[in-house]
Amino acid sequence: MRGAKSAKWVAGAIVVALAATACGGGKSDEGKAGAGAVDPNGIFSVELGEPEKPLLTGDTMESNGSAVMAGLFSTLVDYKADGSLEMINAESVTTTDSKTWTVKLKPGWTFHDGTPVTSKSFVDAWNWNANVKNAQGLASWFADVKGFDKVHPEAEGAKPTSDKLEGLKIVDDNTFTIELNSAVPYFAHKLAYIVFAPLPESFFKDPVAAGQKPVGNGPYKFKSWDHKKKIEIVRYDAYKGPNKAKNGGVVFKNYTTLEAAYEDLKSGNVDVLRQIAPKDLPVYRQDLGDRAVDQAYSAIQTVAVAFYAEQWKKPKQIDPRVIQGLSMGIDRATITKTVLNGTREPATGWVAKGVLGYQPNAVEITKFDPAKAKELIKAGGGVPGNKISIQYNADGGHKEWVEAVCNSIQQSTGVQCVGDGKPDFQADLTARKTKQVKSLYRSGWVLDYPVNANFISDLFRTGAGGNQGDFSNKELDAKIAAADSAKTLDESVKAYQAIEKDLVNYMPSIPLWYYKVNAGYSEKVSGVAYGQDGDPILTGVEVKK
Amino acid sequence: MGRYVARRLLQMIPVFFGTTLLIFLMVYSLPGDPVAGLFGDKGASPATIEAIRHKLGLDLPLYEQYWNYMKGIILHFDFGTQIRNDRPVTEVLGEAFPVTLQLATLAFAFELIFGIGLGIIGGLKAGKLADNAILIFTLLIISIPVFVLGFFIKMVFADNLGWIAPNVSNEQLWSEMIAPAVVLGGLSLAYVARLTRTSMAENLRADYMRTAVAKGLPKRRIIGVHLMRNSMIPVVTFLGTDIGALMGGAVVTEKIFNIKGVGGLIAESISRREGSTLVGLVTILVIVYLVTSLLIDLLYAVLDPRIRYA
């Protein structure tokens, strides 16, 4: 059952990849600066770390690579800020039963090398990405498609028995169908993800070279990649999509630290930042004025429970009321304001803002109420040993808030709480994988697709990829299955909303806060907006003369 | 002397294997799996992880991994590929070393010129005002942590005066490297100055100095040839080992000034458990150390003819 519903990757605290062109209609700050005519061929620069992996559609999991890929590739669809779909390379994506989907492409699209984008470009690309032989990190995204287990067997070391996904059928050059294992009402939303982008013929001849010099179908074409220094992409003039670039191209500049990037922004050497370093957060609003960005995006920080740990298992399974109590003992408002400098917003549920089905104030247990917290913990039989710890990776800037959360719990409920720091993210992950987490651990989730199912099914279903605390509940699994087999997207979203409210009875994790984009841009550019994944939307940026 | 050099070169072989093996074992014993680390919070299917491990040969026993690795280096000059981005390690090293070399050269020149210069002044005026001023100055440099010095220089010269750009750009111009080189070379400069000063102050009272003065040699020659040559031995020893340290690059300095050199690469490779990159880096650094220490040893004979090599 592992991986059945996709979505299980992301490197660490870093942000996952959705086309930055996502929510193309997002908010815009155009016209604020007023003076200065726009140069339609102007080139601007964006701060970026070195992409961790080659630029492959099936293997780009972290934000550095995906920011570039979002410019180079266009997928079938994209979504707007409210979570509704927008057709990009597809003319239509239709279904009658949520199980068989028909995709019609817009005719006349070409790759940057001039070859046409056809149904085959998509089907071949997906088959290649799904194949276990190619070891693509995002392969499990195709797990919904019929025949995935033959192309990508689950077991270690197993060989694929087929190199084609059975569910993909080419009807003609501009039409193909996708048959899924079972109904997935929100499947069309997943298609916005980079792993579903098409690939040109040339890719399959030499995938290794293509990873260094990708040829895509997006609004920009690849120009050069000077490793650890910069990546350049330039506008593709024959681009047919609705999100044509309003600038001439982008230079992604590599910085060793966010502090350095911020200094360069102030001295005019870089135009767009994606994040402000903690050191500069207290001053960046004064420094940048209305060029300072402070915007919510779809990600959430939680403290997850390691249900396999002795503490929660013996002598009997922990009562959810205890975890509810711990949750109510955390003063989120104060911590986000002081320790986190206002860069986070207290969570009121498990589903982050900006996704389809987000409901404000979904649950009560995120309210700070020491009296109620104590009561709940007592009613649930107390915390075994009256002591908890929160595991975190010390290299990711988590120490401060973990300590603040611990203090808050300790003061309001009397439960002893300590931070359990692992030296770095690798060690933290290993402890999680080998089930060594003693009590609680820091966890987080950035959206993969803008539907609430992504924040529930992919995290709390038994065996889901994001479910690393061994949470398992048959009742909840059944509810998730029911929500997944709903006839329409609307019904599915509603069913998941009900599940979110119901999660308080299981408490698989403690929601803490939603992430925000804290960034800024230079005087040279306007129209800088950020997508739900927190990355700047490249195509909308206008460069002044 | 030829035999001496040959013997020293032969000694490098066990050192080379020993250090690489040690680093290999150290990286291996760190907790954390580089392949699983690729997937972070969201995990990946065991089949995918297994496929990546197999591709990189990480599923082999450790001794076999080490064997394959050394075979690659010695037979094909192949340091393997990086786990994260599939790039050959030689290419990654080829990018980082020139940058660090540039920085190290400037820093070395800085510490050489100013360190010895200050040392000479201090040594000749031992106990006088200038000497005390230099002692206080060097004490100050030694006691300021590198990141404080780095931020201070940035604040004064970049933010307030605007003389320099705050960061080294991706073109790595020589002019941009001056500020980081000053920071990097600062600490060693203090040591060089103090070593030179003490050594000269001592030798000033030596018999051969009195003889040279008694012979009526010009002052230039007494100081330049007789005094300097004999006083340089401890300084040269220090400078030799310092080249290795500079090449290792200071992680902190590189980070502060946005330099993509060896220091940052080492830190990154450790945190990502990139064993092959790390061993490659260390191998080259070991060679740098070995070669410079050999050169220094040979230089002794030039400075002091009484030193002979059998």
GROMACS .gro file of C-alpha atoms in nm, chain B residues 93 96-105 107-108 184 240-250 254 261-264 266 281 284-286 288-289 292:
model
   38
  638LEU     CA    1   3.714   1.972  -0.712
  641ALA     CA    2   3.662   2.467  -0.596
  642PHE     CA    3   4.042   2.449  -0.592
  643PRO     CA    4   4.126   2.736  -0.829
  644VAL     CA    5   3.905   2.965  -0.624
  645THR     CA    6   4.069   2.863  -0.302
  646LEU     CA    7   4.412   2.882  -0.463
  647GLN     CA    8   4.339   3.240  -0.561
  648LEU     CA    9   4.228   3.325  -0.210
  649ALA     CA   10   4.515   3.135  -0.048
  650THR     CA   11   4.775   3.301  -0.271
  652ALA     CA   12   4.628   3.558   0.189
  653PHE     CA   13   4.975   3.403   0.181
  729LEU     CA   14   4.201   3.470   0.623
  785GLY     CA   15   5.497   2.582   0.499
  786THR     CA   16   5.232   2.421   0.712
  787ASP     CA   17   5.021   2.731   0.674
  788ILE     CA   18   4.996   2.684   0.298
  789GLY     CA   19   4.815   2.358   0.363
  790ALA     CA   20   4.584   2.524   0.611
  791LEU     CA   21   4.508   2.807   0.370
  792MET     CA   22   4.433   2.561   0.093
  793GLY     CA   23   4.196   2.378   0.322
  794GLY     CA   24   4.025   2.711   0.318
  795ALA     CA   25   3.864   2.860   0.620
  799GLU     CA   26   3.446   3.150   0.270
  806GLY     CA   27   3.593   2.725  -0.241
  807VAL     CA   28   3.723   2.416  -0.071
  808GLY     CA   29   3.619   2.510   0.281
  809GLY     CA   30   3.252   2.526   0.199
  811ILE     CA   31   3.426   2.021   0.282
  826LEU     CA   32   3.932   1.678  -0.123
  829ILE     CA   33   4.450   1.659  -0.264
  830LEU     CA   34   4.504   1.849   0.060
  831VAL     CA   35   4.726   1.570   0.189
  833VAL     CA   36   4.960   1.970  -0.084
  834TYR     CA   37   5.079   1.923   0.274
  837THR     CA   38   5.505   2.176   0.083
   0.00000   0.00000   0.00000
